Short mmCIF file of C-alpha atoms in Angstrom, two decimals:
data_model
loop_
_atom_site.label_atom_id
_atom_site.label_comp_id
_atom_site.label_asym_id
_atom_site.label_seq_id
_atom_site.Cartn_x
_atom_site.Cartn_y
_atom_site.Cartn_z
CA GLY A 1 92.52 73.05 77.12
CA GLN A 2 90.70 75.17 79.65
CA ASN A 3 87.70 77.37 78.89
CA ILE A 4 86.37 79.62 81.64
CA ASP A 5 83.72 82.24 80.90
CA GLN A 6 82.35 85.07 82.98
CA PRO A 7 80.64 88.35 82.06
CA THR A 8 82.91 91.28 81.38
CA GLU A 9 81.08 93.96 83.37
CA MET A 10 78.20 94.38 85.82
CA THR A 11 76.77 97.45 87.49
CA ALA A 12 74.66 97.54 90.63
CA THR A 13 73.42 99.99 93.25
CA GLU A 14 74.76 100.31 96.77
CA GLY A 15 72.84 97.97 99.10
CA ALA A 16 71.69 95.69 96.28
CA ILE A 17 72.65 92.11 95.39
CA VAL A 18 74.75 91.05 92.41
CA GLN A 19 75.35 87.54 91.08
CA ILE A 20 78.44 86.85 88.96
CA ASN A 21 78.23 83.67 86.91
CA CYS A 22 81.13 81.50 85.80
CA THR A 23 80.96 78.55 83.44
CA TYR A 24 83.89 76.26 82.83
CA GLN A 25 85.06 73.39 80.65
CA THR A 26 88.35 72.04 81.93
CA SER A 27 90.43 68.88 81.72
CA GLY A 28 90.37 67.88 85.37
CA PHE A 29 88.82 69.61 88.36
CA ASN A 30 90.16 70.04 91.88
CA GLY A 31 88.01 72.95 92.96
CA LEU A 32 86.93 76.45 92.00
CA PHE A 33 88.22 79.65 93.55
CA TRP A 34 86.89 83.21 93.50
CA TYR A 35 89.31 86.11 93.89
CA GLN A 36 88.71 89.85 94.25
CA GLN A 37 91.07 92.31 92.57
CA HIS A 38 90.89 96.07 93.10
CA ALA A 39 92.37 98.22 90.33
CA GLY A 40 96.16 98.29 90.50
CA GLU A 41 96.31 95.68 93.25
CA ALA A 42 96.94 91.95 93.63
CA PRO A 43 94.12 89.39 93.61
CA THR A 44 92.93 88.33 97.07
CA PHE A 45 91.18 85.08 97.93
CA LEU A 46 87.42 85.12 98.52
CA SER A 47 86.10 81.56 98.40
CA TYR A 48 86.67 77.94 97.44
CA ASN A 49 84.18 75.28 96.33
CA VAL A 50 84.95 71.66 95.54
CA LEU A 51 81.60 70.01 96.36
CA ASP A 52 78.23 70.95 94.92
CA GLY A 53 76.31 73.51 96.90
CA LEU A 54 76.54 76.89 98.54
CA GLU A 55 79.37 78.23 100.70
CA GLU A 56 78.55 81.36 102.68
CA LYS A 57 81.06 83.82 104.10
CA GLY A 58 79.43 86.92 105.48
CA ARG A 59 78.12 89.09 102.62
CA PHE A 60 79.70 86.80 100.02
CA SER A 61 78.42 83.37 98.96
CA SER A 62 79.66 81.01 96.27
CA PHE A 63 77.80 78.17 94.60
CA LEU A 64 79.05 75.22 92.56
CA SER A 65 77.40 72.67 90.28
CA ARG A 66 80.06 70.29 88.96
CA SER A 67 77.67 68.45 86.63
CA LYS A 68 76.79 71.74 84.90
CA GLY A 69 80.29 73.21 85.00
CA TYR A 70 78.82 76.28 86.69
CA SER A 71 79.53 78.51 89.64
CA TYR A 72 78.33 81.87 90.84
CA LEU A 73 79.52 84.43 93.35
CA LEU A 74 76.77 86.31 95.19
CA LEU A 75 77.56 89.68 96.71
CA LYS A 76 74.90 90.95 99.12
CA GLU A 77 74.39 94.40 100.69
CA LEU A 78 76.75 95.93 98.16
CA GLN A 79 79.14 98.60 99.40
CA MET A 80 81.16 101.10 97.37
CA LYS A 81 84.34 99.25 98.36
CA ASP A 82 83.03 96.16 96.52
CA SER A 83 83.76 97.90 93.20
CA ALA A 84 86.48 95.62 91.82
CA SER A 85 87.16 92.79 89.40
CA TYR A 86 86.07 89.30 90.43
CA LEU A 87 88.08 86.40 89.05
CA CYS A 88 86.83 82.84 88.69
CA ALA A 89 89.61 80.22 88.70
CA VAL A 90 89.53 76.44 88.30
CA ARG A 91 92.18 74.29 89.95
CA THR A 92 93.64 71.33 88.05
CA ASP A 93 96.30 69.52 90.05
CA TYR A 94 98.19 72.46 91.57
CA LYS A 95 97.59 74.89 88.74
CA LEU A 96 94.90 77.58 88.45
CA SER A 97 93.25 78.61 85.19
CA PHE A 98 91.54 81.99 85.36
CA GLY A 99 88.61 83.54 83.58
CA ALA A 100 89.07 87.05 82.22
CA GLY A 101 87.33 88.57 85.25
CA THR A 102 84.11 90.50 85.83
CA THR A 103 84.37 94.20 86.66
CA VAL A 104 81.67 95.18 89.14
CA THR A 105 80.83 98.85 89.54
CA VAL A 106 78.77 99.86 92.56
CA ARG A 107 76.84 103.11 92.20
CA ALA A 108 75.48 105.25 95.00
CA ASN B 8 104.17 89.47 107.79
CA ALA B 9 105.73 89.75 104.31
CA GLY B 10 103.96 86.94 102.38
CA VAL B 11 104.96 87.13 98.70
CA THR B 12 107.40 89.92 97.78
CA GLN B 13 108.04 90.99 94.20
CA THR B 14 110.72 93.36 92.98
CA PRO B 15 110.86 95.69 91.19
CA LYS B 16 107.35 97.20 91.24
CA PHE B 17 107.88 99.06 87.97
CA GLN B 18 110.37 98.62 85.14
CA VAL B 19 110.87 100.06 81.68
CA LEU B 20 113.07 98.14 79.23
CA LYS B 21 114.19 98.57 75.68
CA THR B 22 113.51 95.85 73.12
CA GLY B 23 116.23 93.20 73.28
CA GLN B 24 117.27 93.86 76.88
CA SER B 25 117.17 91.08 79.44
CA MET B 26 116.13 91.28 83.06
CA THR B 27 115.06 89.21 86.04
CA LEU B 28 111.89 89.73 88.04
CA GLN B 29 112.36 88.64 91.63
CA CYS B 30 109.84 86.75 93.76
CA ALA B 31 110.32 85.59 97.34
CA GLN B 32 107.91 84.05 99.84
CA ASP B 33 108.32 83.42 103.55
CA MET B 34 105.46 80.97 104.09
CA ASN B 35 107.44 77.79 103.25
CA HIS B 36 105.09 77.12 100.32
CA GLU B 37 106.03 74.33 97.96
CA TYR B 38 104.12 75.71 94.96
CA MET B 39 105.14 78.94 93.24
CA SER B 40 103.99 80.36 89.94
CA TRP B 41 104.28 83.32 87.59
CA TYR B 42 101.35 84.90 85.74
CA ARG B 43 100.99 87.76 83.33
CA GLN B 44 97.84 89.87 83.30
CA ASP B 45 96.77 91.74 80.19
CA PRO B 46 93.55 93.74 79.67
CA GLY B 47 90.61 91.51 78.76
CA MET B 48 92.62 88.30 79.05
CA GLY B 49 92.79 87.52 82.73
CA LEU B 50 95.76 85.91 84.43
CA ARG B 51 97.76 83.52 82.26
CA LEU B 52 100.23 81.04 83.72
CA ILE B 53 103.82 81.41 82.47
CA HIS B 54 105.80 78.90 84.57
CA TYR B 55 105.31 77.10 87.84
CA SER B 56 107.23 75.02 90.38
CA VAL B 57 106.16 72.40 92.93
CA GLY B 58 109.42 72.50 94.86
CA ALA B 59 113.10 73.34 94.77
CA GLY B 60 114.72 71.99 91.60
CA ILE B 61 111.38 71.35 89.86
CA THR B 62 109.89 73.71 87.27
CA ASP B 63 107.41 73.32 84.43
CA GLN B 64 105.83 75.37 81.67
CA GLY B 65 102.43 76.96 81.87
CA GLU B 66 100.19 78.36 79.16
CA VAL B 67 102.50 81.10 77.80
CA PRO B 68 106.16 80.16 78.53
CA ASN B 69 107.88 81.42 75.37
CA GLY B 70 110.45 84.14 76.01
CA TYR B 71 110.70 83.40 79.74
CA ASN B 72 112.94 81.21 81.89
CA VAL B 73 112.66 80.24 85.55
CA SER B 74 114.69 78.38 88.14
CA ARG B 75 113.96 77.25 91.70
CA SER B 76 117.13 76.73 93.69
CA THR B 77 115.47 77.36 97.08
CA THR B 78 111.97 77.00 98.50
CA GLU B 79 111.75 80.77 99.05
CA ASP B 80 112.79 82.19 95.68
CA PHE B 81 111.38 81.86 92.17
CA PRO B 82 112.89 84.40 89.73
CA LEU B 83 111.49 84.98 86.24
CA ARG B 84 113.97 85.87 83.48
CA LEU B 85 113.12 87.69 80.28
CA LEU B 86 115.78 86.62 77.81
CA SER B 87 115.33 89.28 75.11
CA ALA B 88 112.48 91.66 75.89
CA ALA B 89 109.83 92.29 73.23
CA PRO B 90 106.98 94.85 73.21
CA SER B 91 104.51 91.93 73.41
CA GLN B 92 105.86 91.23 76.90
CA THR B 93 104.56 94.56 78.19
CA SER B 94 102.25 93.43 80.99
CA VAL B 95 101.68 93.20 84.72
CA TYR B 96 103.44 90.17 86.19
CA PHE B 97 102.24 88.45 89.35
CA CYS B 98 104.02 85.84 91.40
CA ALA B 99 101.92 83.54 93.60
CA SER B 100 102.56 80.75 96.08
CA SER B 101 100.55 78.14 97.92
CA SER B 102 100.83 75.07 100.06
CA ILE B 103 100.15 71.78 98.28
CA ASP B 104 99.10 69.66 101.23
CA ARG B 105 95.40 70.39 100.74
CA LEU B 106 93.43 71.29 97.62
CA ASN B 107 91.58 74.16 99.31
CA GLN B 108 94.73 76.15 99.98
CA PRO B 109 94.49 79.43 98.01
CA GLN B 110 97.32 80.99 96.10
CA HIS B 111 98.77 84.12 97.70
CA PHE B 112 99.80 86.83 95.26
CA GLY B 113 102.56 89.40 95.34
CA ASP B 114 101.80 93.04 94.53
CA GLY B 115 102.92 92.68 90.92
CA THR B 116 105.60 94.09 88.63
CA ARG B 117 104.45 96.54 85.96
CA LEU B 118 106.75 96.06 82.98
CA SER B 119 106.88 98.22 79.85
CA ILE B 120 108.97 97.27 76.84
CA LEU B 121 109.72 100.11 74.41
#
């Protein structure tokens, strides 16, 4: 079975940094994805990690440690529009298994 | 630039009714999948397909059927709707030639079963 854990909620101030952790125990591993989902909308792709280390994409970075079954998504210079749910997903073969998502609220 | 198109966007059914949720993609993706999303539970895989004529069960397949007669279309059928199937349903597709290809999601179908 697949077990993917992430915090339910986080709150941060505009301009700050927030780190969303994701731990996983899965049978097989072909990479880890992060998606962003605004309320009432579809998930959209943010990042992909398959090797250990940090991937940076503008204000967003994602880190992976395969030996620890651990990833984090780092959101820098938070903006109000970053208020959304962030979904961690592990790929096994072609399939994705998702965590329950972390709702991030950005306050002015 | 359609991507993944789901219809309908909203639907209300009575218990015991059947219906088909439509999903079409124009990106020539081999992989297509259906998820349901419920509060506090994340996205759960219902059924998936790696190509025309090939389908398989995901995590929560009971009460749902799928078929894949073309690359573009992947309909999801509710055989006899139950209140427990009230949810938001997402269809997604991706290429399978490289592992880093993300899944692209449709806008979802919000389904209520009374």
